[in-house]
PDB file of C-alpha atoms in Angstrom:
ATOM      1  CA  MET N   1      11.558  30.809 -20.718  1.00 42.00           C
ATOM      2  CA  ALA N   2      11.680  30.132 -16.979  1.00 46.00           C
ATOM      3  CA  GLU N   3      11.575  26.492 -15.966  1.00 54.00           C
ATOM      4  CA  THR N   4       8.349  25.494 -14.211  1.00 64.00           C
ATOM      5  CA  MET N   5       8.870  24.413 -10.613  1.00 82.00           C
ATOM      6  CA  MET N   6       7.509  20.931 -10.010  1.00 90.00           C
ATOM      7  CA  PRO N   7       5.495  20.288  -6.827  1.00 95.00           C
ATOM      8  CA  VAL N   8       7.276  18.952  -3.773  1.00 97.00           C
ATOM      9  CA  TRP N   9       5.865  15.638  -2.596  1.00 98.00           C
ATOM     10  CA  ARG N  10       6.688  13.458   0.362  1.00 98.00           C
ATOM     11  CA  VAL N  11       5.768   9.963   1.502  1.00 98.00           C
ATOM     12  CA  GLY N  12       4.637   9.136   5.023  1.00 98.00           C
ATOM     13  CA  ALA N  13       4.246   5.640   6.475  1.00 98.00           C
ATOM     14  CA  ILE N  14       4.263   3.785   9.764  1.00 97.00           C
ATOM     15  CA  MET N  15       6.066   0.466   9.572  1.00 95.00           C
ATOM     16  CA  ASN N  16       6.849  -2.724  11.428  1.00 93.00           C
ATOM     17  CA  GLU N  17       8.197  -4.873   8.611  1.00 92.00           C
ATOM     18  CA  PRO N  18      11.170  -7.108   7.763  1.00 90.00           C
ATOM     19  CA  LEU N  19      14.179  -5.060   6.697  1.00 92.00           C
ATOM     20  CA  ALA N  20      13.887  -6.246   3.096  1.00 90.00           C
ATOM     21  CA  GLU N  21      10.334  -4.864   2.849  1.00 92.00           C
ATOM     22  CA  VAL N  22      11.356  -1.524   4.359  1.00 95.00           C
ATOM     23  CA  LEU N  23      14.287  -1.112   1.956  1.00 95.00           C
ATOM     24  CA  LYS N  24      12.193  -2.127  -1.033  1.00 93.00           C
ATOM     25  CA  PHE N  25       9.546   0.453  -0.112  1.00 96.00           C
ATOM     26  CA  CYS N  26      12.035   3.258   0.453  1.00 97.00           C
ATOM     27  CA  ALA N  27      14.019   2.477  -2.696  1.00 96.00           C
ATOM     28  CA  TRP N  28      10.851   2.516  -4.794  1.00 96.00           C
ATOM     29  CA  TYR N  29       9.764   5.957  -3.652  1.00 97.00           C
ATOM     30  CA  LEU N  30      13.261   7.401  -3.932  1.00 97.00           C
ATOM     31  CA  ALA N  31      13.308   6.127  -7.526  1.00 95.00           C
ATOM     32  CA  GLN N  32       9.898   7.725  -8.162  1.00 96.00           C
ATOM     33  CA  GLY N  33      11.308  11.105  -7.204  1.00 96.00           C
ATOM     34  CA  ALA N  34       9.849  11.663  -3.741  1.00 98.00           C
ATOM     35  CA  ASP N  35      11.542  14.669  -2.153  1.00 98.00           C
ATOM     36  CA  GLU N  36      11.442  13.083   1.299  1.00 98.00           C
ATOM     37  CA  LEU N  37      10.310   9.901   3.011  1.00 98.00           C
ATOM     38  CA  VAL N  38       9.083  10.137   6.597  1.00 98.00           C
ATOM     39  CA  ILE N  39       9.023   6.673   8.158  1.00 98.00           C
ATOM     40  CA  CYS N  40       7.554   6.172  11.630  1.00 98.00           C
ATOM     41  CA  PHE N  41       8.902   2.926  13.076  1.00 98.00           C
ATOM     42  CA  ASP N  42       6.340   1.221  15.310  1.00 96.00           C
ATOM     43  CA  ASP N  43       9.223  -0.693  16.877  1.00 96.00           C
ATOM     44  CA  PRO N  44      11.562   2.024  18.184  1.00 96.00           C
ATOM     45  CA  GLN N  45      14.420  -0.514  18.060  1.00 96.00           C
ATOM     46  CA  ASP N  46      13.792  -1.458  14.431  1.00 96.00           C
ATOM     47  CA  PRO N  47      17.125  -2.373  12.735  1.00 94.00           C
ATOM     48  CA  ALA N  48      16.104  -0.312   9.708  1.00 95.00           C
ATOM     49  CA  LEU N  49      16.626   2.850  11.768  1.00 96.00           C
ATOM     50  CA  GLU N  50      20.403   2.387  11.728  1.00 94.00           C
ATOM     51  CA  VAL N  51      20.408   1.615   8.002  1.00 93.00           C
ATOM     52  CA  LEU N  52      18.177   4.479   6.881  1.00 96.00           C
ATOM     53  CA  SER N  53      18.881   7.335   9.307  1.00 95.00           C
ATOM     54  CA  PRO N  54      22.000   8.578   7.454  1.00 94.00           C
ATOM     55  CA  HIS N  55      20.088   8.933   4.162  1.00 95.00           C
ATOM     56  CA  LEU N  56      19.559  12.584   3.226  1.00 95.00           C
ATOM     57  CA  ARG N  57      16.037  12.085   1.845  1.00 97.00           C
ATOM     58  CA  ILE N  58      14.741   9.787   4.589  1.00 98.00           C
ATOM     59  CA  ARG N  59      13.518  11.026   7.957  1.00 98.00           C
ATOM     60  CA  CYS N  60      13.208   8.263  10.539  1.00 98.00           C
ATOM     61  CA  ILE N  61      10.887   8.602  13.544  1.00 98.00           C
ATOM     62  CA  PRO N  62      11.218   5.956  16.302  1.00 98.00           C
ATOM     63  CA  CYS N  63       7.772   5.527  17.868  1.00 98.00           C
ATOM     64  CA  THR N  64       8.856   5.484  21.500  1.00 98.00           C
ATOM     65  CA  PRO N  65       6.403   5.687  24.411  1.00 97.00           C
ATOM     66  CA  ALA N  66       7.370   9.371  24.622  1.00 97.00           C
ATOM     67  CA  PHE N  67       6.420   9.883  20.963  1.00 97.00           C
ATOM     68  CA  TRP N  68       2.981   8.353  21.531  1.00 98.00           C
ATOM     69  CA  ALA N  69       2.549  10.323  24.749  1.00 97.00           C
ATOM     70  CA  GLN N  70       2.965  13.637  22.913  1.00 96.00           C
ATOM     71  CA  LEU N  71       0.112  12.517  20.640  1.00 96.00           C
ATOM     72  CA  GLY N  72      -2.049  11.647  23.633  1.00 96.00           C
ATOM     73  CA  LEU N  73      -1.723   7.896  23.036  1.00 96.00           C
ATOM     74  CA  SER N  74       0.086   4.856  24.370  1.00 95.00           C
ATOM     75  CA  PRO N  75       1.815   1.988  22.498  1.00 94.00           C
ATOM     76  CA  SER N  76      -1.073  -0.280  23.519  1.00 93.00           C
ATOM     77  CA  GLU N  77      -3.651   1.571  21.388  1.00 94.00           C
ATOM     78  CA  THR N  78      -4.876  -0.245  18.276  1.00 91.00           C
ATOM     79  CA  PHE N  79      -2.565  -0.014  15.299  1.00 91.00           C
ATOM     80  CA  VAL N  80      -5.070   1.861  13.129  1.00 91.00           C
ATOM     81  CA  THR N  81      -5.549   4.482  15.855  1.00 94.00           C
ATOM     82  CA  ARG N  82      -1.790   4.948  16.163  1.00 95.00           C
ATOM     83  CA  GLN N  83      -1.339   4.924  12.389  1.00 95.00           C
ATOM     84  CA  ASN N  84      -3.836   7.711  11.815  1.00 96.00           C
ATOM     85  CA  ALA N  85      -2.426   9.775  14.672  1.00 97.00           C
ATOM     86  CA  ALA N  86       1.177   9.340  13.550  1.00 97.00           C
ATOM     87  CA  LEU N  87       0.471  10.241   9.927  1.00 97.00           C
ATOM     88  CA  THR N  88      -1.638  13.243  10.948  1.00 97.00           C
ATOM     89  CA  TRP N  89       1.345  14.385  13.025  1.00 97.00           C
ATOM     90  CA  VAL N  90       3.630  13.939  10.007  1.00 97.00           C
ATOM     91  CA  TYR N  91       1.204  15.857   7.793  1.00 97.00           C
ATOM     92  CA  ARG N  92       1.151  18.805  10.175  1.00 96.00           C
ATOM     93  CA  GLN N  93       4.947  19.122  10.111  1.00 96.00           C
ATOM     94  CA  TYR N  94       4.802  20.648   6.612  1.00 97.00           C
ATOM     95  CA  ALA N  95       3.280  23.908   5.445  1.00 96.00           C
ATOM     96  CA  ASP N  96       3.518  23.189   1.722  1.00 96.00           C
ATOM     97  CA  GLY N  97       3.916  20.429  -0.819  1.00 97.00           C
ATOM     98  CA  TRP N  98       1.992  17.148  -0.825  1.00 98.00           C
ATOM     99  CA  LEU N  99       2.029  14.097   1.438  1.00 98.00           C
ATOM    100  CA  LEU N 100       1.263  10.568   0.260  1.00 98.00           C
ATOM    101  CA  ASN N 101      -0.011   8.374   3.107  1.00 96.00           C
ATOM    102  CA  VAL N 102       0.615   4.685   2.301  1.00 97.00           C
ATOM    103  CA  ASP N 103       1.369   1.290   3.816  1.00 96.00           C
ATOM    104  CA  ALA N 104       4.567  -0.701   3.360  1.00 95.00           C
ATOM    105  CA  ASP N 105       3.072  -2.896   0.624  1.00 95.00           C
ATOM    106  CA  GLU N 106       1.694  -0.028  -1.496  1.00 97.00           C
ATOM    107  CA  PHE N 107       3.664   1.408  -4.407  1.00 97.00           C
ATOM    108  CA  LEU N 108       2.372   4.462  -6.270  1.00 97.00           C
ATOM    109  CA  PHE N 109       3.115   4.160  -9.989  1.00 96.00           C
ATOM    110  CA  VAL N 110       2.537   6.566 -12.875  1.00 96.00           C
ATOM    111  CA  ASP N 111       2.901   4.806 -16.207  1.00 93.00           C
ATOM    112  CA  GLY N 112       4.822   6.956 -18.679  1.00 89.00           C
ATOM    113  CA  GLY N 113       5.041   9.944 -16.377  1.00 91.00           C
ATOM    114  CA  SER N 114       5.910  11.044 -12.867  1.00 95.00           C
ATOM    115  CA  VAL N 115       4.086  11.729  -9.643  1.00 96.00           C
ATOM    116  CA  ALA N 116       5.264  15.343  -9.732  1.00 96.00           C
ATOM    117  CA  SER N 117       3.871  15.863 -13.247  1.00 94.00           C
ATOM    118  CA  VAL N 118       0.489  14.499 -12.148  1.00 95.00           C
ATOM    119  CA  LEU N 119       0.431  16.857  -9.168  1.00 96.00           C
ATOM    120  CA  ALA N 120       1.407  19.811 -11.346  1.00 95.00           C
ATOM    121  CA  ALA N 121      -1.831  19.353 -13.278  1.00 93.00           C
ATOM    122  CA  VAL N 122      -4.122  19.238 -10.222  1.00 95.00           C
ATOM    123  CA  PRO N 123      -6.567  22.175 -10.115  1.00 93.00           C
ATOM    124  CA  ALA N 124      -5.785  24.696  -7.390  1.00 91.00           C
ATOM    125  CA  GLY N 125      -9.085  24.007  -5.600  1.00 91.00           C
ATOM    126  CA  LYS N 126      -8.364  20.324  -5.029  1.00 95.00           C
ATOM    127  CA  ILE N 127      -6.611  19.425  -1.801  1.00 95.00           C
ATOM    128  CA  SER N 128      -6.635  15.633  -2.072  1.00 97.00           C
ATOM    129  CA  VAL N 129      -5.739  13.382  -5.013  1.00 97.00           C
ATOM    130  CA  ARG N 130      -6.762   9.742  -4.686  1.00 96.00           C
ATOM    131  CA  VAL N 131      -5.125   6.987  -6.703  1.00 96.00           C
ATOM    132  CA  ARG N 132      -7.163   3.791  -6.917  1.00 95.00           C
ATOM    133  CA  THR N 133      -5.852   0.303  -6.318  1.00 95.00           C
ATOM    134  CA  ALA N 134      -4.352  -2.255  -8.656  1.00 96.00           C
ATOM    135  CA  GLU N 135      -3.856  -5.476  -6.673  1.00 96.00           C
ATOM    136  CA  ARG N 136      -1.025  -7.913  -7.395  1.00 95.00           C
ATOM    137  CA  VAL N 137      -1.915 -11.425  -8.566  1.00 96.00           C
ATOM    138  CA  LEU N 138       0.691 -14.156  -8.715  1.00 94.00           C
ATOM    139  CA  VAL N 139       1.195 -16.621 -11.534  1.00 91.00           C
ATOM    140  CA  GLU N 140       3.095 -19.812 -10.684  1.00 79.00           C
ATOM    141  CA  GLY N 141       6.567 -19.895 -12.184  1.00 70.00           C
ATOM    142  CA  VAL N 142       6.312 -16.379 -13.607  1.00 71.00           C
ATOM    143  CA  ASP N 143       8.392 -13.528 -12.151  1.00 73.00           C
ATOM    144  CA  ALA N 144       7.833 -11.071 -15.005  1.00 77.00           C
ATOM    145  CA  PRO N 145       5.806  -9.327 -16.210  1.00 91.00           C
ATOM    146  CA  LEU N 146       3.815  -8.417 -13.110  1.00 94.00           C
ATOM    147  CA  HIS N 147       0.029  -8.777 -13.177  1.00 95.00           C
ATOM    148  CA  PHE N 148      -2.504  -6.712 -11.246  1.00 96.00           C
ATOM    149  CA  ARG N 149      -6.297  -6.860 -11.031  1.00 96.00           C
ATOM    150  CA  LEU N 150      -8.360  -3.694 -11.090  1.00 95.00           C
ATOM    151  CA  PRO N 151     -11.637  -3.020  -9.237  1.00 94.00           C
ATOM    152  CA  MET N 152     -14.562  -4.782 -10.912  1.00 94.00           C
ATOM    153  CA  GLY N 153     -18.329  -4.912 -10.690  1.00 92.00           C
ATOM    154  CA  ARG N 154     -20.413  -7.876  -9.517  1.00 92.00           C
ATOM    155  CA  ALA N 155     -21.067  -9.418 -12.932  1.00 95.00           C
ATOM    156  CA  VAL N 156     -17.401  -9.192 -13.909  1.00 95.00           C
ATOM    157  CA  ARG N 157     -16.355 -10.595 -10.535  1.00 94.00           C
ATOM    158  CA  ARG N 158     -18.513 -13.664 -11.072  1.00 94.00           C
ATOM    159  CA  ALA N 159     -17.236 -14.101 -14.634  1.00 96.00           C
ATOM    160  CA  VAL N 160     -13.606 -13.831 -13.534  1.00 95.00           C
ATOM    161  CA  TYR N 161     -13.642 -15.898 -10.337  1.00 93.00           C
ATOM    162  CA  GLY N 162     -16.407 -18.434 -10.939  1.00 91.00           C
ATOM    163  CA  GLU N 163     -16.954 -20.594  -7.855  1.00 87.00           C
ATOM    164  CA  ASP N 164     -14.400 -18.561  -5.890  1.00 87.00           C
ATOM    165  CA  ALA N 165     -16.417 -15.329  -6.329  1.00 88.00           C
ATOM    166  CA  PRO N 166     -17.889 -15.504  -2.770  1.00 84.00           C
ATOM    167  CA  LEU N 167     -14.350 -15.066  -1.407  1.00 85.00           C
ATOM    168  CA  PHE N 168     -14.313 -11.546  -2.844  1.00 85.00           C
ATOM    169  CA  GLY N 169     -16.888  -9.401  -1.105  1.00 74.00           C
ATOM    170  CA  PRO N 170     -18.898  -6.804  -3.063  1.00 76.00           C
ATOM    171  CA  ARG N 171     -17.578  -3.849  -1.090  1.00 82.00           C
ATOM    172  CA  ARG N 172     -14.009  -4.671  -2.173  1.00 88.00           C
ATOM    173  CA  GLU N 173     -14.969  -4.648  -5.868  1.00 92.00           C
ATOM    174  CA  GLY N 174     -13.327  -7.986  -6.577  1.00 92.00           C
ATOM    175  CA  LEU N 175     -10.155  -7.326  -4.580  1.00 94.00           C
ATOM    176  CA  VAL N 176      -8.930  -8.898  -1.365  1.00 93.00           C
ATOM    177  CA  GLY N 177      -7.710  -5.615   0.079  1.00 91.00           C
ATOM    178  CA  HIS N 178      -9.190  -2.164  -0.346  1.00 90.00           C
ATOM    179  CA  SER N 179     -10.318  -0.793  -3.700  1.00 91.00           C
ATOM    180  CA  HIS N 180     -10.503   2.856  -2.571  1.00 92.00           C
ATOM    181  CA  GLY N 181      -6.787   3.496  -3.036  1.00 94.00           C
ATOM    182  CA  LYS N 182      -4.743   6.083  -1.154  1.00 96.00           C
ATOM    183  CA  SER N 183      -4.405   9.844  -1.278  1.00 97.00           C
ATOM    184  CA  LEU N 184      -1.844  12.544  -1.841  1.00 98.00           C
ATOM    185  CA  VAL N 185      -2.911  15.447   0.380  1.00 97.00           C
ATOM    186  CA  ARG N 186      -1.955  19.091  -0.089  1.00 97.00           C
ATOM    187  CA  CYS N 187      -0.089  20.234   3.032  1.00 97.00           C
ATOM    188  CA  GLY N 188      -0.869  23.361   5.026  1.00 95.00           C
ATOM    189  CA  ILE N 189      -4.654  22.889   5.058  1.00 94.00           C
ATOM    190  CA  ASN N 190      -6.104  23.606   8.497  1.00 92.00           C
ATOM    191  CA  GLY N 191      -8.537  21.154  10.002  1.00 89.00           C
ATOM    192  CA  LEU N 192      -7.475  18.023   8.115  1.00 93.00           C
ATOM    193  CA  ALA N 193      -6.703  14.736   9.875  1.00 94.00           C
ATOM    194  CA  LEU N 194      -5.325  11.827   7.906  1.00 95.00           C
ATOM    195  CA  ARG N 195      -7.041   8.476   7.733  1.00 91.00           C
ATOM    196  CA  GLN N 196      -6.135   5.395   5.720  1.00 90.00           C
ATOM    197  CA  HIS N 197      -7.682   6.269   2.356  1.00 91.00           C
ATOM    198  CA  TRP N 198      -8.480   9.996   2.406  1.00 91.00           C
ATOM    199  CA  PRO N 199      -8.252  12.834   4.897  1.00 93.00           C
ATOM    200  CA  ARG N 200     -11.037  13.618   7.308  1.00 92.00           C
ATOM    201  CA  GLY N 201     -12.289  17.167   6.879  1.00 88.00           C
ATOM    202  CA  LEU N 202     -12.966  17.249   3.126  1.00 89.00           C
ATOM    203  CA  ARG N 203     -16.169  18.903   2.000  1.00 87.00           C
ATOM    204  CA  PRO N 204     -18.872  16.401   0.965  1.00 84.00           C
ATOM    205  CA  GLY N 205     -19.642  15.739  -2.678  1.00 82.00           C
ATOM    206  CA  GLY N 206     -16.075  15.541  -3.931  1.00 85.00           C
ATOM    207  CA  ALA N 207     -15.482  19.300  -4.086  1.00 92.00           C
ATOM    208  CA  ASP N 208     -12.029  18.967  -2.524  1.00 95.00           C
ATOM    209  CA  GLU N 209     -10.988  15.619  -3.979  1.00 95.00           C
ATOM    210  CA  MET N 210      -9.691  14.554  -7.382  1.00 95.00           C
ATOM    211  CA  VAL N 211      -9.880  10.830  -8.125  1.00 94.00           C
ATOM    212  CA  LEU N 212      -7.496   9.719 -10.839  1.00 91.00           C
ATOM    213  CA  ARG N 213      -9.113   7.718 -13.644  1.00 81.00           C
ATOM    214  CA  PRO N 214      -7.575   5.091 -15.968  1.00 76.00           C
ATOM    215  CA  GLU N 215      -6.663   7.773 -18.491  1.00 81.00           C
ATOM    216  CA  HIS N 216      -4.230   9.238 -15.958  1.00 87.00           C
ATOM    217  CA  ASP N 217      -2.272   5.951 -15.979  1.00 92.00           C
ATOM    218  CA  ALA N 218      -1.726   6.207 -12.214  1.00 96.00           C
ATOM    219  CA  TYR N 219      -2.127   3.190  -9.957  1.00 96.00           C
ATOM    220  CA  LEU N 220      -1.577   2.263  -6.332  1.00 97.00           C
ATOM    221  CA  LEU N 221       0.133  -1.105  -6.766  1.00 97.00           C
ATOM    222  CA  HIS N 222      -0.936  -3.125  -3.729  1.00 96.00           C
ATOM    223  CA  MET N 223       1.331  -6.084  -3.027  1.00 94.00           C
ATOM    224  CA  ILE N 224      -0.974  -7.712  -0.492  1.00 92.00           C
ATOM    225  CA  GLY N 225      -0.408 -11.463  -0.655  1.00 90.00           C
ATOM    226  CA  ALA N 226       2.688 -11.217  -2.850  1.00 89.00           C
ATOM    227  CA  ASP N 227       4.721 -13.138  -0.242  1.00 88.00           C
ATOM    228  CA  TYR N 228       3.013 -16.022   1.558  1.00 89.00           C
ATOM    229  CA  ASP N 229       5.128 -15.772   4.731  1.00 90.00           C
ATOM    230  CA  VAL N 230       4.450 -12.031   5.138  1.00 87.00           C
ATOM    231  CA  TRP N 231       0.760 -12.650   4.417  1.00 89.00           C
ATOM    232  CA  ARG N 232       0.665 -15.438   7.005  1.00 90.00           C
ATOM    233  CA  GLN N 233       2.296 -13.286   9.683  1.00 87.00           C
ATOM    234  CA  LYS N 234      -0.340 -10.582   9.270  1.00 85.00           C
ATOM    235  CA  LEU N 235      -3.423 -12.804   9.313  1.00 86.00           C
ATOM    236  CA  ASP N 236      -4.289 -12.218  12.953  1.00 81.00           C
ATOM    237  CA  TRP N 237      -3.964  -8.448  12.594  1.00 78.00           C
ATOM    238  CA  ARG N 238      -5.941  -8.240   9.338  1.00 79.00           C
ATOM    239  CA  SER N 239      -8.673 -10.520  10.659  1.00 76.00           C
ATOM    240  CA  GLY N 240      -9.023  -8.448  13.805  1.00 70.00           C
ATOM    241  CA  SER N 241      -8.947  -5.037  12.140  1.00 69.00           C
ATOM    242  CA  ARG N 242     -11.471  -5.591   9.326  1.00 71.00           C
ATOM    243  CA  GLY N 243      -8.649  -6.057   6.863  1.00 72.00           C
ATOM    244  CA  PHE N 244     -10.697  -8.810   5.199  1.00 80.00           C
ATOM    245  CA  THR N 245     -14.365  -9.127   4.335  1.00 76.00           C
ATOM    246  CA  ASP N 246     -16.491 -10.986   6.880  1.00 75.00           C
ATOM    247  CA  GLY N 247     -16.683 -14.036   4.636  1.00 79.00           C
ATOM    248  CA  LEU N 248     -12.928 -14.208   4.136  1.00 84.00           C
ATOM    249  CA  THR N 249     -12.294 -13.639   7.832  1.00 84.00           C
ATOM    250  CA  GLU N 250     -14.486 -16.667   8.544  1.00 86.00           C
ATOM    251  CA  ARG N 251     -12.553 -18.757   6.005  1.00 86.00           C
ATOM    252  CA  VAL N 252      -9.266 -17.757   7.634  1.00 87.00           C
ATOM    253  CA  ALA N 253     -10.623 -18.729  11.062  1.00 88.00           C
ATOM    254  CA  SER N 254     -11.792 -22.106   9.723  1.00 89.00           C
ATOM    255  CA  ALA N 255      -8.387 -22.750   8.163  1.00 87.00           C
ATOM    256  CA  LEU N 256      -6.583 -21.896  11.397  1.00 87.00           C
ATOM    257  CA  ALA N 257      -8.852 -24.221  13.360  1.00 90.00           C
ATOM    258  CA  CYS N 258      -8.494 -27.277  11.113  1.00 90.00           C
ATOM    259  CA  SER N 259      -6.109 -30.205  11.659  1.00 86.00           C
ATOM    260  CA  ALA N 260      -3.661 -29.024   8.958  1.00 88.00           C
ATOM    261  CA  PRO N 261      -3.842 -25.220   9.148  1.00 88.00           C
ATOM    262  CA  ASP N 262      -0.816 -24.449   7.000  1.00 90.00           C
ATOM    263  CA  GLU N 263      -2.090 -26.614   4.156  1.00 93.00           C
ATOM    264  CA  ALA N 264      -5.523 -24.992   4.377  1.00 92.00           C
ATOM    265  CA  LEU N 265      -4.057 -21.499   4.515  1.00 93.00           C
ATOM    266  CA  ARG N 266      -1.820 -22.120   1.514  1.00 93.00           C
ATOM    267  CA  ASP N 267      -4.831 -23.317  -0.444  1.00 91.00           C
ATOM    268  CA  LEU N 268      -6.790 -20.220   0.580  1.00 92.00           C
ATOM    269  CA  HIS N 269      -3.876 -17.949  -0.286  1.00 93.00           C
ATOM    270  CA  SER N 270      -3.647 -19.563  -3.714  1.00 93.00           C
ATOM    271  CA  ARG N 271      -7.372 -19.090  -4.350  1.00 91.00           C
ATOM    272  CA  ILE N 272      -7.391 -15.385  -3.540  1.00 92.00           C
ATOM    273  CA  HIS N 273      -3.920 -14.187  -4.530  1.00 94.00           C
ATOM    274  CA  CYS N 274      -2.828 -16.461  -7.386  1.00 93.00           C
ATOM    275  CA  SER N 275      -4.157 -16.790 -10.899  1.00 92.00           C
ATOM    276  CA  THR N 276      -4.218 -19.372 -13.647  1.00 90.00           C
ATOM    277  CA  SER N 277      -3.602 -18.341 -17.243  1.00 90.00           C
ATOM    278  CA  ASP N 278      -7.319 -18.835 -17.922  1.00 92.00           C
ATOM    279  CA  ARG N 279      -8.263 -16.435 -15.141  1.00 93.00           C
ATOM    280  CA  LEU N 280      -5.793 -13.880 -16.473  1.00 94.00           C
ATOM    281  CA  LYS N 281      -7.439 -14.167 -19.877  1.00 95.00           C
ATOM    282  CA  ARG N 282     -10.859 -13.559 -18.327  1.00 96.00           C
ATOM    283  CA  MET N 283      -9.540 -10.481 -16.515  1.00 96.00           C
ATOM    284  CA  GLU N 284      -8.044  -9.176 -19.739  1.00 96.00           C
ATOM    285  CA  ALA N 285     -11.261  -9.818 -21.667  1.00 97.00           C
ATOM    286  CA  HIS N 286     -13.222  -7.770 -19.122  1.00 97.00           C
ATOM    287  CA  GLY N 287     -10.677  -4.943 -18.988  1.00 95.00           C
ATOM    288  CA  VAL N 288      -9.632  -5.480 -15.370  1.00 96.00           C
ATOM    289  CA  LEU N 289      -6.071  -6.725 -15.893  1.00 96.00           C
ATOM    290  CA  LEU N 290      -3.006  -4.477 -15.672  1.00 96.00           C
ATOM    291  CA  THR N 291       0.260  -6.011 -16.888  1.00 95.00           C
ATOM    292  CA  LEU N 292       3.530  -4.192 -16.249  1.00 94.00           C
ATOM    293  CA  ASN N 293       7.089  -5.006 -17.273  1.00 91.00           C
ATOM    294  CA  MET N 294       8.886  -3.729 -14.204  1.00 87.00           C
ATOM    295  CA  ASN N 295      11.256  -4.854 -11.477  1.00 85.00           C
ATOM    296  CA  ILE N 296      10.303  -3.340  -8.147  1.00 82.00           C
ATOM    297  CA  ASP N 297      13.255  -5.002  -6.397  1.00 82.00           C
ATOM    298  CA  ALA N 298      15.846  -3.436  -8.752  1.00 84.00           C
ATOM    299  CA  ALA N 299      15.687  -0.019  -7.064  1.00 87.00           C
ATOM    300  CA  MET N 300      17.130  -1.540  -3.864  1.00 87.00           C
ATOM    301  CA  GLN N 301      20.443  -2.178  -5.597  1.00 86.00           C
ATOM    302  CA  GLN N 302      20.484   1.330  -7.032  1.00 86.00           C
ATOM    303  CA  HIS N 303      19.758   3.206  -3.808  1.00 88.00           C
ATOM    304  CA  PHE N 304      21.109   0.922  -1.084  1.00 88.00           C
ATOM    305  CA  GLY N 305      23.614  -1.291  -2.927  1.00 84.00           C
ATOM    306  CA  VAL N 306      21.859  -4.452  -1.797  1.00 79.00           C
ATOM    307  CA  SER N 307      19.500  -6.965  -3.376  1.00 76.00           C
ATOM    308  CA  LEU N 308      16.821  -9.204  -1.912  1.00 70.00           C
ATOM    309  CA  ALA N 309      19.166 -12.132  -2.459  1.00 70.00           C
ATOM    310  CA  ASP N 310      21.849 -10.346  -0.419  1.00 71.00           C
ATOM    311  CA  LEU N 311      19.420  -9.750   2.434  1.00 72.00           C
ATOM    312  CA  GLY N 312      18.235 -13.347   2.287  1.00 64.00           C
ATOM    313  CA  ALA N 313      21.797 -14.602   2.556  1.00 57.00           C
ATOM    314  CA  LEU N 314      22.396 -12.365   5.565  1.00 52.00           C
ATOM    315  CA  GLY N 315      19.178 -13.522   7.211  1.00 51.00           C
ATOM    316  CA  ALA N 316      18.012  -9.928   7.579  1.00 45.00           C
ATOM    317  CA  LYS N 317      14.848 -10.068   9.650  1.00 40.00           C
ATOM    318  CA  LEU N 318      13.193  -8.090  12.371  1.00 35.00           C
TER     319      LEU N 318
END
């Protein structure tokens, strides 16, 4: 019997991250079986370019002024505008296969299976497959297993968070970041333009889109807030680009304006991104807790021969 050909899938992203974050991202998707990674570097002098360019399954694109000019843009355009344009350009480079459009802190995971096997089961009429978000929560002193919260309704949100519930706006379904997830898009479809969560140009009513449900065991693991320093560095950008709810944006602004901003920000970070054992139990009781025994950092050693500890010792930064 002839062996069934598995779908080709690629990952596209635009990045401006510390080297450790870039390597962790690339190693993860190489380990998941991506046929190619296409990384657009917002900083055309990014040190990751030298590290990654020789890799056979990684295509590096320095986002020079000339690159933006061919897309009709300049480096001064808003990041979201440039992100959508760059990933649409990447998408249009391929006539077949699938493209996953994600950010540097988003890790697609299929529990007990593979991304390719999920795509092989997608009906021929579907051109976009969306994987919903599972958002990392930190537990003090615990490195493993990893805990993630799933989207939740209003009543569950209030039961889980108690007095902190107002920090989690209703449109985010109990998450700090987005709950929509991200999409794998079938390449070679005329008229599509990529946006953050799904392509523009799909027919209304879900005719073109397949949204994976819990029974598919597929999750977009969002590591927003997993590292305080990275979170802190991105506050201005997230606050200015609707990365937070209005209420949380106001809390961030208040913390930045107070006499001890770092102390206030650390408290806020703890409230929204960390969890007590009691809160974990409430999430589990309401069916909105995902617990995974996995080591996302381990793939770095396998694919690049370096660990986070090695990079920390070398002081590898942008």
